[in-house]
Structure formats: C-alpha cells, structure tokens
CSV table of C-alpha atoms and ligand atoms in Angstrom, one decimal:
chain,number,residue,atom,x,y,z
A,257,UNK,CA,97.1,318.8,138.9
A,258,UNK,CA,97.9,316.5,141.8
A,259,UNK,CA,95.8,313.4,142.3
A,260,UNK,CA,95.8,311.0,145.2
A,261,UNK,CA,94.7,307.6,143.9
A,262,UNK,CA,93.4,304.9,146.2
A,263,UNK,CA,92.7,301.2,145.3
A,264,UNK,CA,91.3,298.6,147.5
A,265,UNK,CA,89.2,296.5,145.2
A,266,UNK,CA,90.8,293.1,146.0
A,267,UNK,CA,93.8,292.0,148.1
A,268,UNK,CA,96.1,295.0,147.6
A,269,UNK,CA,95.9,298.2,149.6
A,270,UNK,CA,97.3,300.9,147.3
A,271,UNK,CA,97.8,304.6,147.3
A,272,UNK,CA,99.6,306.9,144.8
A,273,UNK,CA,100.2,310.5,144.0
A,274,UNK,CA,100.3,311.3,140.3
A,275,UNK,CA,100.7,314.6,138.6
A,276,UNK,CA,98.7,315.5,135.5
A,277,UNK,CA,97.5,311.9,135.0
A,278,UNK,CA,101.1,311.0,133.9
A,279,UNK,CA,103.9,311.4,136.4
A,280,UNK,CA,104.0,309.1,139.3
A,281,UNK,CA,105.3,311.0,142.4
A,282,UNK,CA,104.8,308.0,144.6
A,283,UNK,CA,103.1,304.6,144.5
A,284,UNK,CA,102.7,302.3,147.5
A,285,UNK,CA,101.2,298.8,147.3
A,286,UNK,CA,100.6,296.8,150.5
A,287,UNK,CA,100.0,293.3,149.4
A,288,UNK,CA,97.9,290.7,151.4
A,289,UNK,CA,99.3,287.7,149.5
A,290,UNK,CA,100.7,286.2,152.7
A,291,UNK,CA,97.4,286.5,154.5
A,292,UNK,CA,95.5,284.7,151.8
A,293,UNK,CA,98.1,282.2,150.7
A,294,UNK,CA,97.2,279.5,153.3
A,295,UNK,CA,93.7,279.4,151.8
A,296,UNK,CA,94.8,279.2,148.2
A,297,UNK,CA,92.8,282.3,147.2
A,298,UNK,CA,91.4,285.6,148.5
A,299,UNK,CA,89.2,285.3,151.5
A,300,UNK,CA,86.9,288.4,151.3
A,301,UNK,CA,86.4,289.0,155.1
A,302,UNK,CA,90.0,288.8,155.8
A,303,UNK,CA,90.8,291.2,152.9
A,304,UNK,CA,88.3,293.8,154.3
A,305,UNK,CA,89.9,293.6,157.7
A,306,UNK,CA,93.4,294.0,156.3
A,307,UNK,CA,92.4,297.1,154.2
A,308,UNK,CA,91.0,298.7,157.4
A,309,UNK,CA,94.4,298.2,159.1
A,310,UNK,CA,96.5,299.4,156.1
A,311,UNK,CA,94.6,302.2,154.6
A,312,UNK,CA,95.8,305.1,156.7
A,313,UNK,CA,99.5,304.1,156.9
A,314,UNK,CA,99.5,303.3,153.1
A,315,UNK,CA,98.0,306.7,152.2
A,316,UNK,CA,100.3,308.5,154.7
A,317,UNK,CA,103.3,306.8,153.1
A,318,UNK,CA,102.2,307.7,149.6
A,319,UNK,CA,101.8,311.4,150.5
A,320,UNK,CA,105.2,311.5,152.3
A,321,UNK,CA,107.1,309.8,149.5
A,322,UNK,CA,105.5,312.1,146.9
A,323,UNK,CA,107.2,315.1,148.5
A,324,UNK,CA,103.8,316.9,148.6
A,325,UNK,CA,101.7,318.0,151.6
A,326,UNK,CA,98.1,316.9,151.9
A,327,UNK,CA,96.9,320.4,151.2
A,328,UNK,CA,98.6,320.3,147.7
A,329,UNK,CA,96.3,317.5,146.6
A,330,UNK,CA,93.7,318.7,144.1
A,331,UNK,CA,91.5,315.7,144.1
A,332,UNK,CA,91.1,312.0,145.2
A,333,UNK,CA,90.4,309.3,142.8
A,334,UNK,CA,89.3,305.9,144.2
A,335,UNK,CA,88.2,302.6,142.8
A,336,UNK,CA,84.5,302.4,143.0
A,337,UNK,CA,84.0,298.9,141.4
A,338,UNK,CA,84.0,296.2,140.2
A,339,UNK,CA,85.6,294.1,143.0
A,340,UNK,CA,84.8,292.7,146.5
A,341,UNK,CA,82.2,294.9,148.1
A,342,UNK,CA,83.7,294.8,151.7
A,343,UNK,CA,87.2,295.7,150.2
A,344,UNK,CA,86.0,298.4,148.0
A,345,UNK,CA,84.0,300.1,150.8
A,346,UNK,CA,87.2,300.6,152.8
A,347,UNK,CA,88.9,302.7,150.2
A,348,UNK,CA,85.8,304.3,149.0
A,349,UNK,CA,84.6,305.4,152.4
A,350,UNK,CA,88.1,306.6,153.3
A,351,UNK,CA,88.4,308.6,150.1
A,352,UNK,CA,84.9,310.3,150.7
A,353,UNK,CA,85.8,311.3,154.2
A,354,UNK,CA,89.3,312.4,153.4
A,355,UNK,CA,88.2,314.6,150.4
A,356,UNK,CA,85.3,316.0,152.5
A,357,UNK,CA,87.9,317.0,155.2
A,358,UNK,CA,90.3,318.5,152.6
A,359,UNK,CA,87.4,320.2,150.9
A,360,UNK,CA,88.5,318.8,147.5
A,361,UNK,CA,86.6,316.9,144.8
A,362,UNK,CA,86.8,313.1,144.7
A,363,UNK,CA,86.1,310.7,141.7
A,364,UNK,CA,85.0,307.1,141.8
A,365,UNK,CA,86.9,305.2,139.1
A,366,UNK,CA,86.1,302.0,137.4
A,367,UNK,CA,88.9,299.5,138.2
A,368,UNK,CA,89.0,298.2,134.6
A,369,UNK,CA,89.3,301.7,133.2
A,370,UNK,CA,92.0,302.2,135.8
A,371,UNK,CA,94.0,299.2,134.3
A,372,UNK,CA,93.5,300.6,130.8
A,373,UNK,CA,94.9,304.0,131.9
A,374,UNK,CA,98.0,302.3,133.2
A,375,UNK,CA,99.5,302.6,129.7
A,376,UNK,CA,99.4,306.4,130.0
A,377,UNK,CA,101.8,306.3,132.9
A,378,UNK,CA,104.6,305.1,130.6
A,379,UNK,CA,106.6,307.0,127.9
A,380,UNK,CA,105.1,305.9,124.6
A,381,UNK,CA,101.4,306.0,125.3
A,382,UNK,CA,99.2,304.7,122.4
A,383,UNK,CA,97.1,307.2,120.4
A,384,UNK,CA,93.3,306.8,120.4
A,385,UNK,CA,91.6,304.7,119.3
A,386,UNK,CA,93.4,301.5,120.3
A,387,UNK,CA,92.4,298.0,121.3
A,388,UNK,CA,93.2,296.8,124.9
A,389,UNK,CA,93.4,293.3,126.2
A,390,UNK,CA,92.7,293.4,130.0
A,391,UNK,CA,93.6,290.1,131.5
A,392,UNK,CA,93.6,289.8,135.3
A,393,UNK,CA,92.4,287.5,138.2
A,394,UNK,CA,88.8,288.7,137.9
A,395,UNK,CA,88.4,289.8,134.2
A,396,UNK,CA,89.5,288.9,130.7
A,397,UNK,CA,88.1,291.4,128.1
A,398,UNK,CA,88.9,293.1,124.9
A,399,UNK,CA,88.0,296.8,124.5
A,400,UNK,CA,88.0,299.4,121.8
A,401,UNK,CA,89.4,302.4,123.7
A,402,UNK,CA,88.1,305.7,122.2
A,403,UNK,CA,89.3,308.1,124.9
A,404,UNK,CA,90.4,308.0,128.5
A,405,UNK,CA,86.8,307.6,129.7
A,406,UNK,CA,85.1,306.0,126.7
A,407,UNK,CA,85.7,302.4,126.3
A,408,UNK,CA,83.6,299.9,124.2
A,409,UNK,CA,83.5,296.2,125.3
A,410,UNK,CA,84.2,294.0,122.3
A,411,UNK,CA,84.2,290.7,124.1
A,412,UNK,CA,85.0,289.0,127.4
A,413,UNK,CA,85.4,285.6,129.1
A,414,UNK,CA,82.2,283.5,129.4
A,415,UNK,CA,83.6,281.7,132.5
A,416,UNK,CA,86.9,282.0,134.2
A,417,UNK,CA,89.3,284.9,133.8
A,418,UNK,CA,92.7,284.1,132.5
A,419,UNK,CA,94.5,284.9,135.7
A,420,UNK,CA,91.9,282.8,137.6
A,421,UNK,CA,92.8,279.9,135.3
A,422,UNK,CA,96.5,280.3,136.3
A,423,UNK,CA,95.6,280.4,139.9
A,424,UNK,CA,93.4,277.3,139.7
A,425,UNK,CA,95.9,275.3,137.9
A,426,UNK,CA,98.7,276.3,140.2
A,427,UNK,CA,96.5,275.1,143.1
A,428,UNK,CA,95.9,271.8,141.3
A,429,UNK,CA,99.7,271.3,140.9
A,430,UNK,CA,100.4,272.3,144.5
A,431,UNK,CA,102.3,275.4,143.5
A,432,UNK,CA,100.6,277.9,145.9
A,433,UNK,CA,98.9,281.3,145.4
A,434,UNK,CA,98.9,283.4,143.3
A,435,UNK,CA,99.6,281.0,140.4
A,436,UNK,CA,100.5,283.4,137.6
A,437,UNK,CA,104.0,284.3,138.5
A,438,UNK,CA,105.1,280.7,139.4
A,439,UNK,CA,103.6,279.1,136.3
A,440,UNK,CA,105.2,281.8,134.2
A,441,UNK,CA,108.6,280.9,135.8
A,442,UNK,CA,108.2,277.1,135.6
A,443,UNK,CA,106.8,277.3,132.0
A,444,UNK,CA,110.2,278.8,131.1
A,445,UNK,CA,111.9,275.5,132.1
A,446,UNK,CA,109.4,273.3,130.3
A,447,UNK,CA,108.6,272.3,126.8
A,448,UNK,CA,105.2,273.7,125.5
A,449,UNK,CA,104.9,271.1,122.9
A,450,UNK,CA,105.3,268.0,125.2
A,451,UNK,CA,101.9,268.0,126.5
A,452,UNK,CA,99.3,269.7,124.2
A,453,UNK,CA,96.2,271.2,125.8
A,454,UNK,CA,93.3,272.4,123.7
A,455,UNK,CA,92.9,276.0,122.5
A,456,UNK,CA,89.4,277.3,123.1
A,457,UNK,CA,88.7,280.0,120.4
A,458,UNK,CA,84.9,279.6,120.7
A,459,UNK,CA,83.8,281.5,117.6
A,460,UNK,CA,87.0,282.7,115.8
A,461,UNK,CA,85.1,285.7,114.7
A,462,UNK,CA,84.1,287.0,118.0
A,463,UNK,CA,86.2,288.3,120.9
A,464,UNK,CA,84.8,286.2,123.7
A,465,UNK,CA,87.0,283.7,125.8
A,466,UNK,CA,86.5,280.6,127.8
A,467,UNK,CA,89.2,279.2,130.1
A,468,UNK,CA,87.2,276.6,132.1
A,469,UNK,CA,87.9,273.9,129.4
A,470,UNK,CA,91.6,274.1,129.7
A,471,UNK,CA,91.2,273.8,133.5
A,472,UNK,CA,89.3,270.6,133.1
A,473,UNK,CA,91.9,269.2,130.6
A,474,UNK,CA,94.8,269.9,133.0
A,475,UNK,CA,92.8,268.3,135.9
A,476,UNK,CA,92.0,265.2,133.7
A,477,UNK,CA,95.7,264.9,132.7
A,478,UNK,CA,96.7,265.0,136.4
A,479,UNK,CA,94.1,262.3,137.2
A,480,UNK,CA,95.1,260.1,134.4
A,481,UNK,CA,98.9,260.4,135.0
A,482,UNK,CA,99.0,260.1,138.8
A,483,UNK,CA,102.5,258.7,138.9
A,484,UNK,CA,104.2,260.9,136.3
A,485,UNK,CA,102.7,264.3,136.6
A,486,UNK,CA,104.8,265.5,139.5
A,487,UNK,CA,107.9,265.1,137.4
A,488,UNK,CA,106.3,266.9,134.4
A,489,UNK,CA,105.2,270.2,136.2
A,490,UNK,CA,107.3,272.5,133.9
A,491,UNK,CA,105.9,270.8,130.8
A,492,UNK,CA,102.4,271.0,132.1
A,493,UNK,CA,102.9,274.7,133.0
A,494,UNK,CA,104.4,275.4,129.5
A,495,UNK,CA,101.6,273.5,127.6
A,496,UNK,CA,98.9,275.2,129.7
A,497,UNK,CA,100.4,278.7,129.3
A,498,UNK,CA,100.9,278.3,125.5
A,499,UNK,CA,97.3,277.4,125.0
A,500,UNK,CA,96.1,280.4,127.0
A,501,UNK,CA,98.6,282.8,125.4
A,502,UNK,CA,97.9,281.7,121.8
A,503,UNK,CA,94.2,282.4,122.1
A,504,UNK,CA,94.7,285.8,124.0
A,505,UNK,CA,97.2,286.9,121.3
A,506,UNK,CA,95.0,285.7,118.4
A,507,UNK,CA,91.9,287.6,119.5
A,508,UNK,CA,93.6,290.9,120.4
A,509,UNK,CA,95.3,291.0,117.1
A,510,UNK,CA,92.1,290.2,115.3
A,511,UNK,CA,90.3,292.9,117.4
A,512,UNK,CA,92.9,295.5,116.1
A,513,UNK,CA,92.4,294.3,112.5
A,514,UNK,CA,88.7,294.5,112.7
A,515,UNK,CA,88.8,298.1,114.2
A,516,UNK,CA,91.6,299.3,111.9
A,517,UNK,CA,93.8,300.1,115.0
A,518,UNK,CA,97.5,300.2,114.7
A,519,UNK,CA,98.0,300.1,118.5
A,520,UNK,CA,97.4,297.4,121.0
A,521,UNK,CA,97.6,297.6,124.7
A,522,UNK,CA,98.1,294.7,127.1
A,523,UNK,CA,97.0,295.5,130.7
A,524,UNK,CA,96.1,293.8,134.0
A,525,UNK,CA,98.0,291.3,136.2
A,526,UNK,CA,98.4,288.7,133.4
A,527,UNK,CA,100.0,291.3,131.1
A,528,UNK,CA,103.1,290.7,133.4
A,529,UNK,CA,103.4,287.2,131.8
A,530,UNK,CA,106.7,286.9,129.9
A,531,UNK,CA,105.3,284.6,127.2
A,532,UNK,CA,102.2,286.7,126.6
A,533,UNK,CA,104.4,289.8,126.2
A,534,UNK,CA,106.7,288.0,123.8
A,535,UNK,CA,104.0,286.2,121.8
A,536,UNK,CA,102.0,289.3,121.1
A,537,UNK,CA,105.0,291.2,120.0
A,538,UNK,CA,106.1,288.3,117.8
A,539,UNK,CA,102.6,287.8,116.3
A,540,UNK,CA,102.2,291.5,115.5
A,541,UNK,CA,105.5,292.0,113.6
A,542,UNK,CA,104.1,291.1,110.2
A,543,UNK,CA,101.2,293.4,110.6
A,544,UNK,CA,103.3,296.3,111.8
A,545,UNK,CA,101.2,296.9,114.9
A,546,UNK,CA,102.6,298.6,117.9
A,547,UNK,CA,102.2,296.9,121.3
A,548,UNK,CA,102.0,298.9,124.5
A,549,UNK,CA,102.6,297.0,127.8
A,550,UNK,CA,103.1,298.7,131.1
A,551,UNK,CA,106.1,297.9,133.3
A,552,UNK,CA,105.5,294.9,135.5
A,553,UNK,CA,104.7,296.9,138.6
A,554,UNK,CA,101.9,298.8,136.8
A,555,UNK,CA,100.3,295.5,135.4
A,556,UNK,CA,99.0,294.3,138.8
A,557,UNK,CA,96.7,296.3,141.0
A,558,UNK,CA,98.1,299.7,141.9
A,559,UNK,CA,96.7,303.2,142.7
A,560,UNK,CA,98.7,305.1,140.1
A,561,UNK,CA,96.4,303.8,137.3
A,562,UNK,CA,93.3,304.9,139.4
A,563,UNK,CA,94.8,308.4,139.8
A,564,UNK,CA,95.6,308.6,136.1
A,565,UNK,CA,91.9,307.6,135.2
A,566,UNK,CA,90.6,309.9,137.8
A,567,UNK,CA,92.6,312.9,136.3
A,568,UNK,CA,90.8,312.3,133.0
A,569,UNK,CA,87.3,311.9,134.6
A,570,UNK,CA,87.9,315.2,136.5
A,571,UNK,CA,89.0,316.9,133.2
A,572,UNK,CA,85.7,315.8,131.7
A,573,UNK,CA,83.8,317.2,134.6
A,574,UNK,CA,83.0,313.8,136.1
A,575,UNK,CA,83.1,314.0,139.9
A,576,UNK,CA,81.2,311.9,142.5
A,577,UNK,CA,78.6,312.7,145.0
A,578,UNK,CA,78.6,311.8,148.7
A,579,UNK,CA,75.6,309.5,148.0
A,580,UNK,CA,77.5,307.4,145.4
A,581,UNK,CA,78.1,303.8,146.3
A,582,UNK,CA,80.5,301.0,145.3
A,583,UNK,CA,79.5,298.2,142.7
A,584,UNK,CA,80.8,294.7,142.5
A,585,UNK,CA,80.2,293.7,138.9
A,586,UNK,CA,81.6,294.9,135.7
A,587,UNK,CA,79.4,297.5,133.8
A,588,UNK,CA,77.9,296.0,130.7
A,589,UNK,CA,79.0,297.2,127.3
A,590,UNK,CA,81.8,299.5,128.5
A,591,UNK,CA,81.6,303.0,129.9
A,592,UNK,CA,80.7,305.3,127.0
A,593,UNK,CA,77.3,306.5,128.1
A,594,UNK,CA,77.8,306.4,131.8
A,595,UNK,CA,77.8,310.2,132.0
A,596,UNK,CA,78.6,312.3,135.0
A,597,UNK,CA,78.0,310.8,138.4
B,801,KG4,O1,95.3,292.8,137.9
B,801,KG4,P1,95.6,291.9,139.1
B,801,KG4,O2,96.6,292.3,140.0
B,801,KG4,O3,94.3,291.8,140.0
B,801,KG4,C1,93.0,291.7,139.5
B,801,KG4,O4,92.4,292.8,139.2
B,801,KG4,O5,92.5,290.6,139.5
B,801,KG4,O6,95.7,290.5,138.5
B,801,KG4,C2,96.1,289.4,139.4
B,801,KG4,C3,96.1,288.1,138.5
B,801,KG4,C4,96.3,286.8,139.3
B,801,KG4,O7,95.3,285.9,138.8
B,801,KG4,C5,97.7,286.4,139.0
B,801,KG4,O8,98.0,285.0,139.1
B,801,KG4,C6,97.9,287.0,137.6
B,801,KG4,O9,97.3,288.2,137.6
B,801,KG4,N1,99.4,287.1,137.3
B,801,KG4,C7,100.0,286.4,136.3
B,801,KG4,C8,101.3,286.8,136.3
B,801,KG4,N2,101.5,287.8,137.3
B,801,KG4,C9,100.3,287.9,137.9
B,801,KG4,N3,99.4,285.7,135.3
B,801,KG4,C10,100.4,285.1,134.4
B,801,KG4,N4,101.7,285.4,134.5
B,801,KG4,C11,102.2,286.3,135.4
B,801,KG4,N5,103.5,286.6,135.4
B,802,ZN,ZN1,93.0,294.6,138.7
C-alpha cells in the first residue's frame, strides 16, 4: 500500500511517499529555518504563508522522487494536530482536497504518534509494548506504546519542552535559532563538570519533567558572570546539556523498568542529540535494554513518519471525514480510546 504523507504542523513543509508503513520511497523536507532565524523562533503567521507557497512543489517533488504516479497512491496521511493552527490548516486542507480529487481515503494523524512511528521506518523496530521518550521543540513526554495506534501517556513536561529549553538557552547565549544542534556541537568542546546546573527530577517516582528551572539557572549564571560567560560558552552548553540529558535518561529507563519493557525508543528533534543518544545507551547497558533511535533525518519533523502512522490507522479502519478539523493541543492521556474518526 502506497501512502503519501504530509506534515505542516510547525516550520517544516514536508511530504513523503512510503510503502506499507515501512519503506521510504521519497521524503522531502522544506525547512523554514532561514525565515524564522532573525526572530529567534517560529513566527506563526510567517510559517502559514511559507507553507502555502511550498506545499504544492514539495508534494510534487515527493511524488516525482518516489517513482510513482499520483494515481498509484492508495491514501493520504496528514498531520491533524497538535501544532500551529494556521500551519496545520495548510497541509490538512491540501490533503482533503487532493484525496477528494484522487478519490482515495485520507487519514488525519496525530503528530506525536507520527514521531513514535518513526522507529518503524528503520530496520530493527522494537516489539510491542515498548516505552518511548518523545522530546521535541513543543513536547517532552514518556509513553507506553502498546500498538501503532494505542499509546498511553505516562508523564510529560509541566512547563518547557526539552527542545524549547535548548532553543531558549541558545538565544540567551547569542547562538541563534534553532538552539539544539549548536548547543550539541559546542557542548562537545566543553567540560560538563565545570559549571554544574541543577537536575530537576520533580518526583523521582513519576515521569513528569520540568525544564524552566534550568533555564533560570543558566540566566542567573550569565547575569552573575557578565565578564566571563562569553569565554565559557562550551562549558555552559555542556553543563546545561548534561543536566537535561541525565534527567531524560533516568526517567525513560525507570519507565521501562516500571512497565517491564525491554525496549526503549527515543524520538523527536532532541533524539538527534549526540549526548542523549550516547547516555541512554550507556545507562541501559547494565539492564540489558535495547535502545531504538531513528536516523537523524527521521528525528526532526518529516512526513515519512506521518505516512507510517497513517498506514497503521488505515489498517485499523480509521479514516477521516471531510468535516474533521485540526487541533492545536496534545490529546490528554494518549490515544487509546480515540476510536475511528
Ligand atoms: O521534532 P522537531 O523537529 O519539531 C517539533 O515537533 O518540535 O524538534 C525540534 C526541536 C528544536 O527545539 C531543536 O532545537 C531540537 O529539536 N533539536 C535538538 C537537536 N536537533 C534538534 N536538540 C538537542 N540536540 C540536537 N542535536
Ligand atoms: Zn515534531
């Protein structure tokens, strides 16, 4: 079954053609980073306008590169939420219209389930059930994944997302946007033990996170060391990163132990982080847990993961109606009892 995936929830216009929810025939991602960089973050109105310009050429390119013809597509999967409403509407309305014209079904996909399904596009996919840490610019959550379409939320951030903390700290240090990749790189040149920032575990027995405290600590450090901090940026980056990564690693491993799962998945933009990937693998060695992390290009937003999730929705008879609409916020509790829509 050939699925065209479309993703426009934030600042990437993406389209992909995926066969049987597993084999990527093409994946095109048009990034808007250059548009938003001068503002230090995503400007929603600009994002919607850029999606409108990009959606037709990006979908065209994905179909061309896949070697398939539009009339060989069996269904369209598109991100329905959560995300920026104006951005989501561009992909969602396009997908409705295109599916209607091609007379094929279309499926609204939850963006977070899309990220979770990114592990199935790689060779060694984890068996169910497994636990997943989803860490991105908008979300940081831990899930028990029972099937492709049934995920139970175990915990989430109470304030900033992990990626958001990276982005905000990069902004404070004058490193530009997005902050994750640059802090990842600079941290590699610094000493994580030179400047210690607090680890926020909240309750060590639950799976919630908080990243606003570390942001304040870094801010306070900058304010109290106005003359030195610009020479200490790699050490600040390394100290901040170690504090975030230690908590993420601790909680996802504890989640696996609590649920008796032998497999852990790391997904979302922050799963591209070199230290996080390394730390979770190191920390799980003793427990003999397997860690599944998508290739870097599948960690950030892409449409192949949306097509993969859409394939499994379709197999479970979940297709969308023309009257369905986008949603901006994460569904509470996971997606187990959402039912057909
Ligand atoms: O999943 P994603 O592409 O978009 C959202 O759904 O939010 O994640 C983007 C986030 C940004 O906050 C970015 O700074 C962060 O992922 N990120 C990283 C790295 N690469 C991207 N954070 C830490 N280390 C990285 N290497
Ligand atoms: Zn995302």
